[in-house]
Structure formats: C-alpha cells, structure tokens
Coordinates of C-alpha atoms in Angstrom, one line a residue:
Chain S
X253 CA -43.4 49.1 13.6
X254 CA -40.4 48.0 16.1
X255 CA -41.7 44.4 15.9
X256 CA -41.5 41.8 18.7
X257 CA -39.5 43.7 21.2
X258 CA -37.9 41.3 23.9
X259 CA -36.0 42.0 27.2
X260 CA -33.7 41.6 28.7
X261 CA -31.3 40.1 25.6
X262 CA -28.8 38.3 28.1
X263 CA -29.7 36.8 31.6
X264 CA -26.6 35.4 33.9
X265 CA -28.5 34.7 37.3
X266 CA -27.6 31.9 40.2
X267 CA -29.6 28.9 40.6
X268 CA -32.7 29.5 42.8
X269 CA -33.4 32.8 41.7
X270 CA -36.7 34.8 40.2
X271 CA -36.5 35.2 36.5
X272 CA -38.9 37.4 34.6
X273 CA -38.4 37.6 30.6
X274 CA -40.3 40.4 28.8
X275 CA -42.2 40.6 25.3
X276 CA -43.9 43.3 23.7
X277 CA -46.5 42.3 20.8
X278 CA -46.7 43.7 17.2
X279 CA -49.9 46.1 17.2
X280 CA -52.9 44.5 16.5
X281 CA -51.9 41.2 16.5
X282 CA -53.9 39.1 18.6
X283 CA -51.8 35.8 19.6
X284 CA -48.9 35.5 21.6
X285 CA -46.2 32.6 21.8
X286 CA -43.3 31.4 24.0
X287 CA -41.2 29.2 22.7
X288 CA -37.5 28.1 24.4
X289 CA -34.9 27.4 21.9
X290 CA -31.9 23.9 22.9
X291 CA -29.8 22.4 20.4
X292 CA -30.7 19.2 21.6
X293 CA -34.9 19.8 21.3
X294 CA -34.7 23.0 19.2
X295 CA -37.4 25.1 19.3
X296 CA -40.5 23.9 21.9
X297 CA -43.5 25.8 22.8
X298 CA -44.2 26.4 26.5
X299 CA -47.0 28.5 25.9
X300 CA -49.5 30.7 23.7
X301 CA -52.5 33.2 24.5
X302 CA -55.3 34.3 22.0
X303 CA -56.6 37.2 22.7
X304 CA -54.8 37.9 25.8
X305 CA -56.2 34.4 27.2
X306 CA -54.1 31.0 27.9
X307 CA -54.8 28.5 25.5
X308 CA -52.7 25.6 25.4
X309 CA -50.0 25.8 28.5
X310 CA -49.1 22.3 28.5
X311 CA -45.4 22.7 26.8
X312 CA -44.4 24.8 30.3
X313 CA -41.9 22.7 32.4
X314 CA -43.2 22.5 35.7
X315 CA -44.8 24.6 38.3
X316 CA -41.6 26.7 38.5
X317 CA -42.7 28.2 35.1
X318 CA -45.5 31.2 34.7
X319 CA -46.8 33.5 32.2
X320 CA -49.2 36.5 32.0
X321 CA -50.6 38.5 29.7
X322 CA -51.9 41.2 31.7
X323 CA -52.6 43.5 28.4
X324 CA -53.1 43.0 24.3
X325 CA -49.3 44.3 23.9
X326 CA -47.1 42.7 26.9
X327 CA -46.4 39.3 28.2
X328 CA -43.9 38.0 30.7
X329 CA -42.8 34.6 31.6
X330 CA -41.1 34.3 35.4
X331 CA -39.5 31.0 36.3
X332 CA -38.9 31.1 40.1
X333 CA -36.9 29.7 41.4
X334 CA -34.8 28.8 38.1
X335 CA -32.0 26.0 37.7
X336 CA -29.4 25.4 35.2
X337 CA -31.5 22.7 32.7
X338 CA -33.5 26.0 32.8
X339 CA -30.7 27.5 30.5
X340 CA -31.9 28.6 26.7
X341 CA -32.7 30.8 24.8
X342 CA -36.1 32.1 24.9
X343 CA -38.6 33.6 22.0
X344 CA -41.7 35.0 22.3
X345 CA -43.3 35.8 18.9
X346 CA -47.0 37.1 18.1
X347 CA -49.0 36.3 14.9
X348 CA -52.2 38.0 13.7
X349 CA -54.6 35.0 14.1
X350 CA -51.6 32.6 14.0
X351 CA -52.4 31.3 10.3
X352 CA -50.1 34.1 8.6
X353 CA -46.8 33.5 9.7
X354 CA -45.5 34.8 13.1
X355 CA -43.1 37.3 13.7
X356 CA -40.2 36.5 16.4
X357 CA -38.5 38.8 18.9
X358 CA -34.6 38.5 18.7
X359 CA -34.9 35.9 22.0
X360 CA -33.6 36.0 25.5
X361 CA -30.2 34.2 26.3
X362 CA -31.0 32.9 30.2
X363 CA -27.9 31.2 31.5
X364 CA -28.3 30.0 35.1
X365 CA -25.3 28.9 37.2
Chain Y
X288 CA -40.8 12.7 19.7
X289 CA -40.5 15.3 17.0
X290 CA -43.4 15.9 15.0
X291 CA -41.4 17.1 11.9
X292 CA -38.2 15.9 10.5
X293 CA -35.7 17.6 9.1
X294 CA -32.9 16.5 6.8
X295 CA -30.1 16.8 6.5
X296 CA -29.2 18.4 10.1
X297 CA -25.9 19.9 8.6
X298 CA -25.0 20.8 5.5
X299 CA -21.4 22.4 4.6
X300 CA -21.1 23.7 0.1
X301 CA -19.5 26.1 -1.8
X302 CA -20.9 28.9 -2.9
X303 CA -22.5 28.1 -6.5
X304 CA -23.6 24.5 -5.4
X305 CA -27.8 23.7 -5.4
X306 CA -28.9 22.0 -2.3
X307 CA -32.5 20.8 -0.8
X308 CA -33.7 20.0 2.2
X309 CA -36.1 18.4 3.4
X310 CA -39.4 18.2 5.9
X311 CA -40.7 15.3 6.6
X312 CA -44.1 14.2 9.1
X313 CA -46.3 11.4 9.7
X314 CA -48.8 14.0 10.4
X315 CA -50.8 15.8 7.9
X316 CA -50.8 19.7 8.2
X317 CA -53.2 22.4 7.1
X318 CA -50.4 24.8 6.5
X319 CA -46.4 24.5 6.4
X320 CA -44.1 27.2 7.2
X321 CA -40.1 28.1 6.2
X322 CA -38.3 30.0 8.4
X323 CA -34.5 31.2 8.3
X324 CA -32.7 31.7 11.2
X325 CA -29.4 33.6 11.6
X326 CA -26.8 33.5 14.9
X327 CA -28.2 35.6 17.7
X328 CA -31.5 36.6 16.2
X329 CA -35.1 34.9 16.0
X330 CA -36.6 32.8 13.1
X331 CA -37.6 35.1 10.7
X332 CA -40.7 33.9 8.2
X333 CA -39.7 33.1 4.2
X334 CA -43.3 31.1 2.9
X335 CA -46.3 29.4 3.4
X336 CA -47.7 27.0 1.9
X337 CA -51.2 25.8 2.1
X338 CA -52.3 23.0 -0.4
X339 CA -51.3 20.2 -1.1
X340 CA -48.7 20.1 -4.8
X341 CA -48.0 23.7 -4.1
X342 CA -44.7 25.0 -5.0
X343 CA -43.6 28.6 -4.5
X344 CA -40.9 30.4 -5.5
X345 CA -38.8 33.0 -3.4
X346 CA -35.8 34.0 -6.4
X347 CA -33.4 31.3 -5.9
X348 CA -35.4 29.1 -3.0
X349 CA -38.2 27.0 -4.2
X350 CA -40.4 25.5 -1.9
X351 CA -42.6 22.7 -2.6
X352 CA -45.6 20.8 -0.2
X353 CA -46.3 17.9 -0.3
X354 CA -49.4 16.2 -2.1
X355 CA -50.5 14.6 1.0
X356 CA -49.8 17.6 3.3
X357 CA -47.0 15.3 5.0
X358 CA -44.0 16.6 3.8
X359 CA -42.1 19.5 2.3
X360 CA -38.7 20.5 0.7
X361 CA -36.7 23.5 -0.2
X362 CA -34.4 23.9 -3.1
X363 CA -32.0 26.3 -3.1
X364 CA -30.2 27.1 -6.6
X365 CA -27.2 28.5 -7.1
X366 CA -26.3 28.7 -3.2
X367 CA -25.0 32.4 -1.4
X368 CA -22.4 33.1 1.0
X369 CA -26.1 35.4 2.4
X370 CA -27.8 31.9 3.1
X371 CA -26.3 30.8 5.2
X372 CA -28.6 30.1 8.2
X373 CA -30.6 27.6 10.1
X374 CA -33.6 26.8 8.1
X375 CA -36.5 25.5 9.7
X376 CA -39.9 24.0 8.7
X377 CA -43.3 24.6 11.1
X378 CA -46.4 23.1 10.6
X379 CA -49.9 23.7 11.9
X380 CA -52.4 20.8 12.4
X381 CA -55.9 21.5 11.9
X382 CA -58.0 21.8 14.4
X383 CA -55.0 22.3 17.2
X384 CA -55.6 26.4 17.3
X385 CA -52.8 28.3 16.3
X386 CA -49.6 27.0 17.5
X387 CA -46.8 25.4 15.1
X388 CA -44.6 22.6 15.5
X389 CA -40.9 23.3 14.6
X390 CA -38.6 21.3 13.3
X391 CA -34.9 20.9 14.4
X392 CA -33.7 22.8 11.5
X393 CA -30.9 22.1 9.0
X394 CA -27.7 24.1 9.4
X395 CA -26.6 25.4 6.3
X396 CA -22.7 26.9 6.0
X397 CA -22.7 28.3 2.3
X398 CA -18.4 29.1 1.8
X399 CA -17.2 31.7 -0.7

C-alpha cells in the first residue's frame, strides 16, 4: 500500500485566492482527519469524517474553510479565499476505526503571500 | 488551552545519554498514543497504550501510562544520532469519537 497520499506537497499562492489540498485514504480504512500543523499551536484538528460523513468540524477556522469527502478514498479541503495566518502545513491522515493508530500523509506546505 | 502537555519542549544530548519525556493532562484518556516526527514528513505512529500502569517497550524507548490515564512518559536509553525527531503524545477521550488531541511535541537533537 502507498499510504496517505497528499497533494500538492508545496503551495505558494497570493492572498485572496482558491486553495484546494488533496488526500487519498489507506484502503479500507474508514476515518479521515485534517489536521494543520504551527509551531506556535502544533498540531490542531480542523476536521474528521467516519465513514465518508462529517463528524466533528468545529476545529475549521471560519467560513473560508471547507472539506468533502465525495468518496471512501479522497478528501479535499478548499480554503477560498485564503490569507497569510492561513499559512501551515497541512496533514490529513486516515485510521481504521480511529482506535489503532492513524497513519499520516507527508503534509501540504501552504504558504500565502 | 492545550489539552496535553508536553515536557521538556527542547531537548539537545550526546549520543549515549538516556532522556525522558514527558505527557502530562488534566484529562483522563481511554488510549495514549507516541508518535515521531521527522523534518518534512508526517507523524509517524511508535505505541499505544491503553490501561492504566502499562509500560511497553519498543528496543531502546520505553513508554509508560499513567495509573490514572492522566499522564505518560517515554524513556529513551542509550540515545541515537536516528532519534532524533519531534516526539509527540495524542490522546483519545472516551466518548469524543475518534479524534486525538496532540500535544506540542518535544524536540529532541540527539549529537554524534
């Protein structure tokens, strides 16, 4: 298995444009997270789905921020329009039942200027 | 607020040396969780522990849970250039579905 696959690595984009970040799951696992990594909060979840369903979206910013999971292997997360507080990196990882341990993709590095 | 604690936030030895660090919540957890992450790259799973007392061992890292669920710490013996790292600690509170609460991390720099 490839694991967590996540793209693009590295995002430069100006202030006020559409971002879309990209995850593909681990086969057969059944939860998906998105996390955004700072030095000064480290690592904070925005979001997670179970079974291809938002549970708990209360960690996501603002309206600006949005995620889908429109199948049981892909999940984006679009921030439009993005500013530069918005800059992180961002991890999605997916867990079989969450319980045993997730499994992280290598992360998105968005940088807005 | 964060949840968990971790301590110290930076730690700088010589190869050779032992260290432990530590996790530390006012919340009680149903499962802890050590992760090691290295520049450029995601967190990447090293235990779980469930009960309370429990103390695994991963060759030289020993992890050990609290008795009260509260709390955790990781020993390292005999430290590697190799782990060097950020090592973080996630816990899961029961009854809150699926999603764990990081830590900061402690950044360990293990010199040859």
């Amino acid at each position: 298995d490839a694991g967590v696959i996540q793209s693009p690595r590295h995002e430069v984009t100006e202030m006020g444009q559409e971002v879309t970040l990209r995850c593909k799951l681990i086969s057969g696992h059944n939860s998906l997270f998105w996390y955004r990594q700072t030095m000064m909060r480290g690592l904070e979840l925005l979001i997670y789905f179970n079974n291809n369903v938002p549970i708990d979206d209360s960690g996501m910013p603002e309206d600006r921020f949005s995620a889908k999971m429109p199948n049981a292997s892909f999940s984006t997360l679009k921030i439009q329009p993005s500013e530069p507080r918005d800059s992180a990196v961002y991890f999605c990882a997916s867990s079989l039942r969450g319980v045993l341990g997730y499994t992280f993709g290598s992360g998105t590095r968005l940088t807005v200027v | 607020t964060q949840l968990l604690e971790q301590s110290p936030q930076f730690l700088s030895i010589q190869e050779g040396e032992n260290l432990t660090v530590y996790c530390n919540s006012s919340s009680v957890f149903s499962s802890l969780q050590w992760y090691r992450q290295e520049p450029g790259e995601g967190p990447v799973l090293l235990v779980t522990v469930v009960t309370g007392g429990e103390v695994k061992k991963l060759k030289r890292l020993t992890f050990q849970f609290g008795d009260a669920r509260k709390d955790s710490s990781l020993h390292i013996t005999a430290a590697q250039p190799g782990d060097t790292g950020l090592y973080l600690c996630a816990g899961l509170i029961s009854n809150s579905g699926y999603a764990l609460n990081f830590g900061k991390g402690t950044s360990l720099l293990v010199t040859p």
